Tab-separated table of C-alpha atoms in Angstrom:
chain	number	residue	atom	x	y	z
A	26	MET	CA	-48.330	1.650	2.102
A	27	ASP	CA	-45.935	-0.343	-0.059
A	28	ALA	CA	-44.635	2.923	-1.498
A	29	LEU	CA	-44.028	4.347	1.984
A	30	HIS	CA	-42.281	1.158	3.109
A	31	SER	CA	-40.048	1.261	0.011
A	32	LEU	CA	-39.383	4.977	0.551
A	33	PHE	CA	-38.228	4.370	4.147
A	34	ALA	CA	-35.911	1.653	2.823
A	35	GLY	CA	-34.674	4.183	0.274
A	36	PHE	CA	-33.878	6.641	3.076
A	37	GLY	CA	-31.806	3.885	4.669
A	38	THR	CA	-29.757	3.783	1.455
A	39	ALA	CA	-29.587	7.547	0.888
A	40	LEU	CA	-28.691	8.450	4.493
A	41	THR	CA	-25.430	6.479	4.586
A	42	PRO	CA	-22.455	8.847	5.080
A	43	LEU	CA	-21.023	8.129	1.618
A	44	ASN	CA	-24.291	8.739	-0.210
A	45	LEU	CA	-24.952	11.888	1.830
A	46	LEU	CA	-21.553	13.122	0.687
A	47	TRP	CA	-22.419	12.417	-2.960
A	48	ALA	CA	-25.767	14.176	-2.503
A	49	LEU	CA	-23.960	17.247	-1.128
A	50	VAL	CA	-21.472	17.141	-4.007
A	51	GLY	CA	-24.358	16.869	-6.471
A	52	VAL	CA	-26.440	19.765	-5.128
A	53	THR	CA	-23.357	21.970	-4.818
A	54	LEU	CA	-22.283	21.204	-8.388
A	55	GLY	CA	-25.864	21.620	-9.592
A	56	THR	CA	-26.198	25.058	-7.995
A	57	LEU	CA	-22.797	26.020	-9.377
A	58	VAL	CA	-23.627	25.062	-12.951
A	59	GLY	CA	-27.102	26.528	-12.632
A	60	VAL	CA	-25.600	29.878	-11.667
A	61	LEU	CA	-23.007	29.890	-14.449
A	62	PRO	CA	-24.793	30.976	-17.653
A	63	GLY	CA	-25.041	28.580	-20.555
A	64	ILE	CA	-23.970	25.351	-18.801
A	65	GLY	CA	-26.972	23.723	-17.104
A	66	PRO	CA	-27.541	20.269	-15.559
A	67	ALA	CA	-27.734	18.368	-18.868
A	68	LEU	CA	-24.252	19.467	-19.915
A	69	THR	CA	-22.836	18.792	-16.441
A	70	VAL	CA	-24.226	15.253	-16.187
A	71	ALA	CA	-22.925	14.587	-19.712
A	72	LEU	CA	-19.434	15.750	-18.710
A	73	LEU	CA	-19.488	13.538	-15.601
A	74	LEU	CA	-20.542	10.335	-17.371
A	75	PRO	CA	-16.939	9.213	-18.045
A	76	VAL	CA	-15.813	10.191	-14.531
A	77	THR	CA	-18.597	8.313	-12.728
A	78	ALA	CA	-18.267	5.077	-14.705
A	79	LYS	CA	-16.400	3.440	-11.791
A	80	LEU	CA	-18.766	4.682	-9.051
A	81	PRO	CA	-21.497	2.430	-7.559
A	82	PRO	CA	-24.726	3.104	-9.490
A	83	VAL	CA	-26.663	4.267	-6.400
A	84	SER	CA	-24.021	6.862	-5.484
A	85	ALA	CA	-23.720	8.080	-9.069
A	86	PHE	CA	-27.465	8.595	-9.502
A	87	ILE	CA	-27.811	10.297	-6.124
A	88	MET	CA	-25.176	12.765	-7.302
A	89	PHE	CA	-26.863	13.158	-10.717
A	90	ALA	CA	-30.217	13.817	-9.017
A	91	GLY	CA	-28.570	16.509	-6.892
A	92	ILE	CA	-27.117	18.114	-10.000
A	93	TYR	CA	-30.515	17.981	-11.709
A	94	TYR	CA	-32.422	19.654	-8.871
A	95	GLY	CA	-29.527	21.994	-8.050
A	96	GLY	CA	-29.376	23.265	-11.617
A	97	MET	CA	-33.030	24.274	-11.367
A	98	PHE	CA	-32.324	26.168	-8.130
A	99	GLY	CA	-29.186	27.908	-9.406
A	100	GLY	CA	-30.636	28.974	-12.740
A	101	SER	CA	-32.775	31.617	-11.067
A	102	THR	CA	-29.674	33.455	-9.783
A	103	THR	CA	-28.387	34.034	-13.320
A	104	SER	CA	-31.801	35.100	-14.573
A	105	ILE	CA	-32.406	37.555	-11.724
A	106	LEU	CA	-28.965	39.146	-11.344
A	107	LEU	CA	-27.633	38.956	-14.911
A	108	ASN	CA	-30.868	38.863	-16.940
A	109	THR	CA	-29.431	35.870	-18.816
A	110	PRO	CA	-31.634	32.758	-18.627
A	111	GLY	CA	-29.452	29.656	-18.528
A	112	GLU	CA	-32.308	27.623	-20.024
A	113	SER	CA	-35.515	28.494	-21.837
A	114	SER	CA	-37.568	27.573	-18.751
A	115	SER	CA	-35.958	30.531	-16.897
A	116	ILE	CA	-37.019	33.202	-19.397
A	117	ILE	CA	-40.008	34.287	-17.310
A	118	THR	CA	-37.881	34.420	-14.157
A	119	ALA	CA	-35.522	36.810	-15.944
A	120	LEU	CA	-38.448	38.924	-17.149
A	121	GLU	CA	-39.776	39.759	-13.676
A	122	GLY	CA	-36.847	38.835	-11.409
A	123	ASN	CA	-34.347	41.135	-13.091
A	124	LYS	CA	-36.824	44.024	-12.884
A	125	MET	CA	-37.114	43.362	-9.136
A	126	ALA	CA	-33.317	43.300	-8.822
A	127	ARG	CA	-33.004	46.644	-10.607
A	128	LYS	CA	-35.412	48.098	-8.040
A	129	GLY	CA	-33.198	46.890	-5.194
A	130	ARG	CA	-35.333	43.804	-4.453
A	131	ALA	CA	-32.869	41.126	-5.625
A	132	ALA	CA	-32.910	39.481	-2.165
A	133	ALA	CA	-36.707	39.024	-2.273
A	134	ALA	CA	-36.610	37.701	-5.853
A	135	LEU	CA	-33.906	35.140	-5.026
A	136	ALA	CA	-35.711	34.106	-1.824
A	137	THR	CA	-39.090	33.504	-3.463
A	138	ALA	CA	-37.345	31.559	-6.242
A	139	ALA	CA	-35.412	29.373	-3.771
A	140	ILE	CA	-38.288	28.722	-1.354
A	141	GLY	CA	-40.716	28.185	-4.240
A	142	SER	CA	-38.291	25.686	-5.740
A	143	PHE	CA	-38.134	23.857	-2.395
A	144	VAL	CA	-41.926	23.766	-1.981
A	145	ALA	CA	-42.546	22.638	-5.577
A	146	GLY	CA	-39.674	20.154	-5.546
A	147	THR	CA	-40.881	18.550	-2.309
A	148	ILE	CA	-44.517	18.287	-3.435
A	149	GLY	CA	-43.405	17.030	-6.859
A	150	THR	CA	-41.209	14.376	-5.252
A	151	MET	CA	-44.140	13.263	-3.063
A	152	LEU	CA	-46.279	12.877	-6.186
A	153	LEU	CA	-43.435	10.952	-7.838
A	154	THR	CA	-43.224	8.652	-4.786
A	155	PHE	CA	-46.825	7.492	-5.139
A	156	ALA	CA	-47.387	7.853	-8.907
A	157	ALA	CA	-44.295	6.006	-10.147
A	158	PRO	CA	-45.037	2.566	-8.551
A	159	ALA	CA	-48.682	2.687	-9.715
A	160	ILE	CA	-47.655	3.520	-13.296
A	161	ALA	CA	-44.933	0.847	-13.203
A	162	GLU	CA	-47.519	-1.830	-12.306
A	163	ILE	CA	-49.595	-0.818	-15.335
A	164	ALA	CA	-46.566	-0.482	-17.608
A	165	VAL	CA	-45.557	-4.123	-17.023
A	166	GLN	CA	-48.630	-5.180	-18.989
A	167	ILE	CA	-47.963	-2.908	-21.991
A	168	PRO	CA	-47.277	-5.020	-25.143
A	169	PRO	CA	-44.252	-4.348	-27.397
A	170	THR	CA	-46.499	-2.733	-30.041
A	171	ALA	CA	-47.691	-0.105	-27.556
A	172	LYS	CA	-44.149	0.418	-26.223
A	173	PHE	CA	-42.943	1.117	-29.767
A	174	ALA	CA	-45.884	3.500	-30.284
A	175	LEU	CA	-45.066	5.299	-27.019
A	176	ILE	CA	-41.480	5.857	-28.112
A	177	LEU	CA	-42.770	7.083	-31.480
A	178	LEU	CA	-45.036	9.520	-29.626
A	179	ALA	CA	-42.074	10.761	-27.585
A	180	PHE	CA	-40.065	11.225	-30.797
A	181	VAL	CA	-42.774	13.276	-32.478
A	182	THR	CA	-43.848	15.450	-29.563
A	183	ILE	CA	-40.319	16.242	-28.390
A	184	SER	CA	-39.229	17.084	-31.940
A	185	ALA	CA	-42.240	19.365	-32.335
A	186	THR	CA	-41.902	21.175	-29.002
A	187	PHE	CA	-38.130	21.694	-28.687
A	188	GLY	CA	-36.965	24.619	-30.798
A	189	GLY	CA	-38.925	27.011	-32.946
A	190	SER	CA	-39.520	24.748	-35.932
A	191	PRO	CA	-41.026	21.219	-35.880
A	192	LEU	CA	-39.243	20.476	-39.172
A	193	ARG	CA	-35.851	21.305	-37.645
A	194	GLY	CA	-36.766	19.158	-34.644
A	195	LEU	CA	-37.594	16.182	-36.880
A	196	ILE	CA	-34.367	16.636	-38.874
A	197	SER	CA	-32.437	16.627	-35.597
A	198	LEU	CA	-34.308	13.480	-34.508
A	199	PHE	CA	-33.525	11.591	-37.734
A	200	PHE	CA	-29.873	12.586	-37.415
A	201	GLY	CA	-29.830	11.033	-33.927
A	202	LEU	CA	-31.610	7.893	-35.146
A	203	ALA	CA	-29.021	7.477	-37.922
A	204	ILE	CA	-26.172	7.750	-35.395
A	205	GLY	CA	-27.898	5.144	-33.221
A	206	LEU	CA	-27.899	2.687	-36.149
A	207	VAL	CA	-24.114	2.786	-36.592
A	208	GLY	CA	-22.493	-0.550	-35.720
A	209	THR	CA	-23.182	-4.234	-36.182
A	210	ASP	CA	-26.764	-5.478	-36.336
A	211	LEU	CA	-27.055	-8.039	-33.525
A	212	GLN	CA	-29.555	-10.226	-35.404
A	213	SER	CA	-28.078	-10.338	-38.904
A	214	GLY	CA	-24.436	-9.623	-38.042
A	215	GLN	CA	-24.275	-7.041	-40.843
A	216	ALA	CA	-22.307	-3.824	-40.402
A	217	ARG	CA	-24.409	-0.667	-40.654
A	218	PHE	CA	-22.928	2.745	-41.556
A	219	ALA	CA	-19.446	1.624	-40.454
A	220	LEU	CA	-17.848	3.256	-43.544
A	221	GLY	CA	-15.064	0.681	-43.492
A	222	TYR	CA	-13.763	1.747	-40.053
A	223	PRO	CA	-13.397	-1.208	-37.645
A	224	GLU	CA	-13.726	1.207	-34.714
A	225	LEU	CA	-17.350	1.812	-35.742
A	226	LEU	CA	-18.386	-1.865	-35.749
A	227	ASP	CA	-19.316	-1.656	-32.066
A	228	GLY	CA	-21.244	1.554	-32.652
A	229	ILE	CA	-20.499	5.093	-31.501
A	230	ASP	CA	-20.316	5.511	-27.745
A	231	PHE	CA	-23.287	7.672	-26.731
A	232	VAL	CA	-21.064	9.511	-24.230
A	233	THR	CA	-18.946	10.767	-27.126
A	234	VAL	CA	-22.059	11.905	-28.998
A	235	VAL	CA	-23.595	13.609	-25.972
A	236	ILE	CA	-20.429	15.450	-24.909
A	237	GLY	CA	-19.681	16.444	-28.510
A	238	LEU	CA	-23.133	17.859	-29.235
A	239	PHE	CA	-23.683	19.423	-25.818
A	240	ALA	CA	-20.307	20.421	-24.369
A	241	ILE	CA	-18.082	21.024	-27.403
A	242	GLY	CA	-20.923	22.482	-29.475
A	243	GLU	CA	-21.909	24.867	-26.662
A	244	THR	CA	-18.279	25.902	-26.094
A	245	LEU	CA	-17.745	26.731	-29.766
A	246	TYR	CA	-21.058	28.581	-29.949
A	247	VAL	CA	-20.324	30.699	-26.870
A	248	ALA	CA	-16.812	31.451	-28.171
A	249	THR	CA	-18.320	33.061	-31.277
A	250	ARG	CA	-20.670	35.239	-29.195
A	251	LEU	CA	-18.522	36.421	-26.294
A	252	ARG	CA	-18.361	40.000	-27.550
A	253	LYS	CA	-22.097	40.111	-28.243
A	254	ASP	CA	-23.383	38.775	-24.926
A	255	LYS	CA	-21.909	41.187	-22.416
A	256	GLY	CA	-24.178	41.866	-19.458
A	257	SER	CA	-23.867	43.631	-16.131
A	258	VAL	CA	-24.305	41.726	-12.881
A	259	ILE	CA	-26.545	43.417	-10.300
A	260	ALA	CA	-24.923	43.430	-6.866
A	261	LEU	CA	-26.694	41.492	-4.105
A	262	LYS	CA	-26.595	43.047	-0.635
A	263	GLY	CA	-27.227	40.640	2.228
A	264	ASN	CA	-28.836	37.196	2.207
A	265	ALA	CA	-31.891	36.151	0.207
A	266	SER	CA	-34.931	37.040	2.321
A	267	MET	CA	-38.587	38.119	2.104
A	268	ASN	CA	-40.846	40.301	4.213
A	269	ARG	CA	-44.347	39.359	5.379
A	270	GLU	CA	-46.035	40.883	2.332
A	271	ASP	CA	-43.748	38.920	-0.003
A	272	TRP	CA	-44.664	35.686	1.797
A	273	ARG	CA	-48.358	36.467	1.511
A	274	ARG	CA	-48.098	37.119	-2.229
A	275	SER	CA	-45.929	34.049	-2.940
A	276	TRP	CA	-47.751	31.125	-1.292
A	277	TRP	CA	-50.564	30.625	-3.782
A	278	PRO	CA	-48.335	31.145	-6.856
A	279	TRP	CA	-46.008	28.438	-5.474
A	280	LEU	CA	-48.894	25.964	-5.144
A	281	ARG	CA	-50.502	26.855	-8.485
A	282	GLY	CA	-47.116	26.618	-10.235
A	283	THR	CA	-46.576	23.175	-8.723
A	284	ALA	CA	-49.993	22.008	-9.929
A	285	LEU	CA	-49.148	23.155	-13.468
A	286	GLY	CA	-45.538	21.989	-13.607
A	287	PHE	CA	-45.729	18.365	-12.457
A	288	PRO	CA	-48.179	17.002	-15.080
A	289	PHE	CA	-46.447	18.868	-17.908
A	290	GLY	CA	-43.090	17.412	-16.863
A	291	ALA	CA	-44.569	13.909	-16.897
A	292	ILE	CA	-45.694	14.077	-20.549
A	293	PRO	CA	-43.580	14.613	-23.701
A	294	ALA	CA	-44.680	18.220	-24.120
A	295	GLY	CA	-41.500	20.268	-24.115
A	296	GLY	CA	-40.413	20.015	-20.470
A	297	ALA	CA	-40.726	23.087	-18.244
A	298	GLU	CA	-41.167	25.804	-20.865
A	299	ILE	CA	-44.937	25.490	-21.332
A	300	PRO	CA	-45.930	25.348	-17.609
A	301	THR	CA	-43.708	28.349	-16.742
A	302	PHE	CA	-45.406	30.478	-19.394
A	303	LEU	CA	-48.845	29.199	-18.343
A	304	SER	CA	-48.049	29.951	-14.696
A	305	TYR	CA	-46.985	33.495	-15.550
A	306	THR	CA	-50.176	34.089	-17.544
A	307	LEU	CA	-52.325	32.650	-14.758
A	308	GLU	CA	-50.668	34.739	-12.039
A	309	LYS	CA	-51.076	37.878	-14.119
A	310	LYS	CA	-54.817	37.216	-14.445
A	311	LEU	CA	-55.313	36.363	-10.761
A	312	SER	CA	-53.051	39.015	-9.258
A	313	LYS	CA	-54.442	41.947	-7.284
A	314	HIS	CA	-51.549	43.988	-8.659
A	315	PRO	CA	-51.595	43.324	-12.445
A	316	GLU	CA	-49.978	46.692	-13.116
A	317	GLU	CA	-46.740	45.409	-11.559
A	318	PHE	CA	-46.299	42.662	-14.159
A	319	GLY	CA	-43.536	43.642	-16.532
A	320	GLN	CA	-42.179	45.967	-13.839
A	321	GLY	CA	-41.101	43.382	-11.247
A	322	ALA	CA	-44.036	41.446	-9.774
A	323	ILE	CA	-43.014	38.843	-7.194
A	324	GLU	CA	-45.840	36.522	-8.324
A	325	GLY	CA	-44.181	36.462	-11.768
A	326	VAL	CA	-41.098	34.897	-10.165
A	327	ALA	CA	-42.756	32.655	-7.572
A	328	GLY	CA	-45.215	30.859	-9.874
A	329	PRO	CA	-42.924	30.093	-12.841
A	330	GLU	CA	-40.055	28.992	-10.587
A	331	ALA	CA	-42.383	26.570	-8.793
A	332	ALA	CA	-43.668	25.262	-12.133
A	333	ASN	CA	-40.081	24.803	-13.336
A	334	ASN	CA	-39.053	22.693	-10.335
A	335	ALA	CA	-42.275	20.689	-10.169
A	336	SER	CA	-41.797	19.731	-13.812
A	337	ALA	CA	-38.299	18.465	-12.918
A	338	ALA	CA	-39.909	15.938	-10.572
A	339	GLY	CA	-42.576	15.108	-13.156
A	340	VAL	CA	-39.907	14.335	-15.763
A	341	LEU	CA	-38.678	11.437	-13.601
A	342	VAL	CA	-42.050	9.654	-13.738
A	343	PRO	CA	-41.906	8.535	-17.418
A	344	LEU	CA	-38.127	8.126	-17.198
A	345	LEU	CA	-38.231	5.625	-14.321
A	346	THR	CA	-41.483	3.835	-15.212
A	347	LEU	CA	-41.365	3.739	-19.031
A	348	GLY	CA	-37.777	4.594	-19.909
A	349	LEU	CA	-38.985	7.671	-21.831
A	350	PRO	CA	-37.073	10.961	-21.396
A	351	THR	CA	-39.103	14.168	-21.810
A	352	SER	CA	-36.247	16.674	-21.380
A	353	ALA	CA	-32.575	17.052	-22.263
A	354	THR	CA	-31.374	16.183	-18.755
A	355	ALA	CA	-33.656	13.137	-18.632
A	356	ALA	CA	-32.140	11.931	-21.913
A	357	ILE	CA	-28.647	12.173	-20.389
A	358	LEU	CA	-29.849	10.346	-17.262
A	359	LEU	CA	-31.199	7.590	-19.508
A	360	ALA	CA	-27.749	7.353	-21.094
A	361	ALA	CA	-26.279	7.089	-17.600
A	362	PHE	CA	-28.598	4.166	-16.799
A	363	GLN	CA	-27.467	2.431	-19.994
A	364	GLN	CA	-23.836	3.087	-19.054
A	365	TYR	CA	-24.407	0.848	-16.025
A	366	GLY	CA	-26.241	-1.772	-18.076
A	367	LEU	CA	-29.628	-0.769	-16.637
A	368	GLN	CA	-32.808	-0.140	-18.618
A	369	PRO	CA	-35.326	2.206	-16.935
A	370	GLY	CA	-38.848	0.852	-17.055
A	371	PRO	CA	-41.406	-0.978	-14.924
A	372	LEU	CA	-39.053	-3.876	-14.124
A	373	LEU	CA	-36.463	-1.464	-12.700
A	374	PHE	CA	-38.584	-1.174	-9.542
A	375	VAL	CA	-38.307	-4.962	-9.096
A	376	THR	CA	-34.745	-5.687	-10.230
A	377	ASN	CA	-33.094	-2.546	-8.821
A	378	GLY	CA	-35.510	-1.317	-6.172
A	379	ASP	CA	-32.705	-0.174	-3.855
A	380	LEU	CA	-31.374	2.126	-6.574
A	381	VAL	CA	-34.789	3.579	-7.518
A	382	TRP	CA	-35.956	4.226	-3.964
A	383	GLY	CA	-32.545	5.448	-2.851
A	384	LEU	CA	-32.698	7.921	-5.755
A	385	ILE	CA	-36.222	9.096	-4.833
A	386	ALA	CA	-35.301	9.444	-1.140
A	387	SER	CA	-32.220	11.455	-2.084
A	388	LEU	CA	-34.483	13.987	-3.844
A	389	TYR	CA	-36.070	14.904	-0.484
A	390	ILE	CA	-32.632	15.187	1.120
A	391	GLY	CA	-31.209	17.174	-1.785
A	392	ASN	CA	-34.121	19.612	-1.693
A	393	ALA	CA	-33.435	20.388	1.984
A	394	MET	CA	-29.712	20.769	1.254
A	395	LEU	CA	-30.436	23.134	-1.618
A	396	LEU	CA	-32.593	25.398	0.521
A	397	ALA	CA	-29.805	25.574	3.113
A	398	LEU	CA	-27.235	26.320	0.398
A	399	ASN	CA	-29.197	28.903	-1.561
A	400	LEU	CA	-30.690	31.193	1.096
A	401	PRO	CA	-27.672	32.069	3.281
A	402	LEU	CA	-25.032	31.631	0.552
A	403	ALA	CA	-26.765	33.619	-2.208
A	404	PRO	CA	-24.088	36.407	-2.189
A	405	ILE	CA	-21.355	33.810	-2.746
A	406	TRP	CA	-23.203	32.200	-5.664
A	407	ALA	CA	-23.749	35.669	-7.131
A	408	LYS	CA	-19.988	36.308	-7.186
A	409	LEU	CA	-19.516	33.275	-9.447
A	410	LEU	CA	-21.118	35.300	-12.226
A	411	LEU	CA	-17.935	37.385	-12.310
A	412	ILE	CA	-15.810	34.432	-13.535
A	413	PRO	CA	-14.507	35.272	-17.044
A	414	ARG	CA	-16.401	33.077	-19.477
A	415	PRO	CA	-13.332	32.296	-21.676
A	416	PHE	CA	-11.675	30.598	-18.686
A	417	LEU	CA	-14.855	28.725	-17.864
A	418	TYR	CA	-15.431	27.290	-21.324
A	419	ALA	CA	-11.760	26.531	-21.871
A	420	GLY	CA	-11.975	24.342	-18.765
A	421	ILE	CA	-15.067	22.606	-20.141
A	422	LEU	CA	-13.243	21.920	-23.415
A	423	VAL	CA	-10.268	20.342	-21.619
A	424	PHE	CA	-12.487	18.329	-19.250
A	425	SER	CA	-14.569	17.031	-22.176
A	426	THR	CA	-11.527	15.906	-24.127
A	427	VAL	CA	-9.887	14.148	-21.187
A	428	GLY	CA	-13.166	12.475	-20.200
A	429	VAL	CA	-13.868	11.036	-23.649
A	430	TYR	CA	-10.288	9.834	-24.103
A	431	SER	CA	-10.375	8.080	-20.711
A	432	LEU	CA	-13.298	5.879	-21.816
A	433	ASN	CA	-11.358	3.727	-24.292
A	434	ASN	CA	-7.955	5.471	-24.543
A	435	SER	CA	-8.804	5.960	-28.205
A	436	VAL	CA	-7.628	8.781	-30.474
A	437	PHE	CA	-10.440	7.803	-32.855
A	438	ASP	CA	-12.947	8.782	-30.133
A	439	LEU	CA	-11.344	12.235	-30.004
A	440	PHE	CA	-11.745	12.507	-33.781
A	441	LEU	CA	-15.445	11.665	-33.417
A	442	LEU	CA	-15.744	14.131	-30.530
A	443	ALA	CA	-14.414	16.933	-32.734
A	444	ILE	CA	-16.839	16.034	-35.538
A	445	PHE	CA	-19.852	16.000	-33.218
A	446	GLY	CA	-18.651	19.221	-31.612
A	447	VAL	CA	-18.663	20.998	-34.977
A	448	ILE	CA	-22.092	19.513	-35.762
A	449	GLY	CA	-23.359	20.673	-32.345
A	450	TYR	CA	-22.096	24.191	-33.050
A	451	GLY	CA	-23.826	24.171	-36.437
A	452	MET	CA	-27.082	23.012	-34.853
A	453	ARG	CA	-27.030	25.903	-32.391
A	454	ARG	CA	-25.959	28.384	-35.033
A	455	PHE	CA	-28.861	27.481	-37.340
A	456	ASP	CA	-31.418	26.874	-34.567
A	457	PHE	CA	-31.651	23.072	-34.742
A	458	PRO	CA	-32.554	21.687	-31.280
A	459	VAL	CA	-29.982	19.264	-29.873
A	460	THR	CA	-32.340	17.364	-27.534
A	461	PRO	CA	-34.211	15.406	-30.278
A	462	ALA	CA	-30.861	14.209	-31.668
A	463	ILE	CA	-29.741	12.976	-28.237
A	464	ILE	CA	-33.056	11.204	-27.668
A	465	GLY	CA	-32.811	9.635	-31.127
A	466	VAL	CA	-29.350	8.247	-30.362
A	467	ILE	CA	-30.408	6.818	-26.994
A	468	LEU	CA	-33.954	5.601	-27.733
A	469	GLY	CA	-33.478	4.580	-31.368
A	470	PRO	CA	-32.025	1.106	-30.627
A	471	THR	CA	-34.722	0.538	-27.975
A	472	ALA	CA	-37.470	1.404	-30.473
A	473	GLU	CA	-35.894	-0.977	-32.980
A	474	ASN	CA	-35.894	-3.810	-30.419
A	475	PHE	CA	-39.582	-3.274	-29.564
A	476	PHE	CA	-40.476	-3.152	-33.264
A	477	ARG	CA	-38.656	-6.417	-33.960
A	478	THR	CA	-40.216	-8.116	-30.942
A	479	ALA	CA	-43.681	-7.056	-32.111
A	480	MET	CA	-42.939	-8.395	-35.614
A	481	GLN	CA	-41.712	-11.723	-34.261
A	482	GLN	CA	-44.777	-12.150	-32.032
A	483	SER	CA	-47.136	-11.380	-34.938
A	484	ASN	CA	-45.191	-13.467	-37.513
A	485	GLY	CA	-44.390	-10.362	-39.526
A	486	ASP	CA	-47.934	-8.964	-39.612
A	487	TYR	CA	-47.618	-5.162	-39.689
A	488	SER	CA	-51.333	-4.719	-39.038
A	489	VAL	CA	-50.753	-5.686	-35.391
A	490	PHE	CA	-49.938	-2.021	-34.674
A	491	VAL	CA	-53.444	-1.045	-35.797
A	492	THR	CA	-55.426	-4.029	-34.497
A	493	GLN	CA	-53.915	-3.841	-31.002
A	494	PRO	CA	-56.133	-1.203	-29.256
A	495	SER	CA	-53.521	0.532	-27.080
A	496	SER	CA	-50.961	0.927	-29.878
A	497	ALA	CA	-53.664	2.047	-32.330
A	498	PHE	CA	-54.834	4.737	-29.885
A	499	ILE	CA	-51.265	6.023	-29.380
A	500	LEU	CA	-50.603	6.029	-33.138
A	501	VAL	CA	-53.713	8.170	-33.659
A	502	ILE	CA	-52.266	10.664	-31.156
A	503	VAL	CA	-48.957	10.565	-33.068
A	504	LEU	CA	-50.785	11.337	-36.305
A	505	LEU	CA	-52.664	14.225	-34.687
A	506	ALA	CA	-49.402	15.591	-33.246
A	507	LEU	CA	-47.945	15.633	-36.759
A	508	VAL	CA	-50.969	17.055	-38.590
A	509	VAL	CA	-52.775	19.434	-36.214
A	510	PRO	CA	-49.963	21.934	-35.351
A	511	PRO	CA	-49.159	22.758	-39.039
A	512	LEU	CA	-52.876	23.209	-39.741
A	513	LEU	CA	-53.257	25.564	-36.777
A	514	ARG	CA	-50.222	27.590	-37.875
A	515	ALA	CA	-51.549	27.809	-41.441
A	516	ARG	CA	-54.940	28.943	-40.118
A	517	GLY	CA	-53.240	31.575	-37.971
A	518	ARG	CA	-51.267	32.894	-40.949
A	519	ARG	CA	-54.434	33.115	-43.056
A	520	ALA	CA	-56.230	34.973	-40.261
A	521	ALA	CA	-53.297	37.373	-39.902
A	522	GLY	CA	-53.304	37.906	-43.675
A	523	ARG	CA	-57.002	38.781	-43.670
A	524	VAL	CA	-56.486	41.274	-40.850
A	525	GLY	CA	-53.636	42.857	-42.793
A	526	VAL	CA	-55.745	43.172	-45.928
A	527	GLN	CA	-58.639	44.757	-44.002
A	528	SER	CA	-56.372	47.277	-42.347
């Protein structure tokens, strides 16, 4: 009942005219960037961090939440009509949705994606409403040793699951951790990695790092591939709609996708990619029309899209209750909290309850807005795919530069932005995931603080991490996450080798 009472208070905050306006701006921007290939909600929130620095925190996060959910809605349009997944979680949608579009069923594919997103997003937000306060009450009692171990677990699992190579993920993570160490140590007063530049004594602004790696790096990468990535947009005739048979075949995939997506979003297991693939596999096994899979099965769009949006709600559970991001967008949202001097975690529900519950209430409102925007206006969103990509990314480059310069009016920040932009391009070019680096930059100082607190409480006894039961249990999981996947891959290679020899 306390959660419901707090939620109603949150609706009182979210339903003010100004916050409703920011919610509408957020969902519209989110759908826009979801439709445009290669941008996505993480990049958009990163670009808006400098612009929203003067906004009230509640309004800013209501807009960010709209962008986050809207990006999930809009991404299906690109996948279905252009066969170009904006994010890895939309690969399955492109696989079946584009086949449906080529058969003249684009309207049904877009409708099941939009309605499935609404159903999954609403159910996921309801689960968030009741799960987050319960987890926050438990999290208050977690000791610093266990908090450090939890962050370590997030580091390891996210590095292992983002990208094709765990080694590249760990290298990206350590790069981010090194950037997070730049500046003056608050305890000793010693400069770390300042390289003699006084501008680095206060550290590197995370907004500069995020925009450089995400926005500039993506712009440079796309610029080198414009001639290679030409695709044809399938025309959409009429509004997004489904017939009775489509409804009948979509309901259960929506619910099963939601059940898969939410728990996977709430744990550091690679975000929405795993549940979307699991949902597709499950629907293929349960379908009465398995022969349609690979040829345009509506269940292959409905289930994965629901899993994708349910995981978006699940991602907010560890972010709000523990301060742990499990996706790229969540990492940027964590940076946004820090921009306002806020630290997500169990105490956030006590110290800034109006912000948290206003944010959660706005997710219900944003979901309804997104359904109203995506069903009747689908033909308009589809026309955005015709915007020439050079113009689009040139605008992103200008907006990024102006935004970073406006933070401190510093030319040195622009120099750093260019460096991180080139590094971001190199990471994409050689398949190094960017998300672990961002999480390393943002969570590295927090992990250091928890480690130091644990050392001070134990008088410098390192064994406290092993003797404290909760931290010891988490560290065992960390060790298994590091050791088991390489062993399984080595076993798979040996098995494949034996099959090759026998054949």
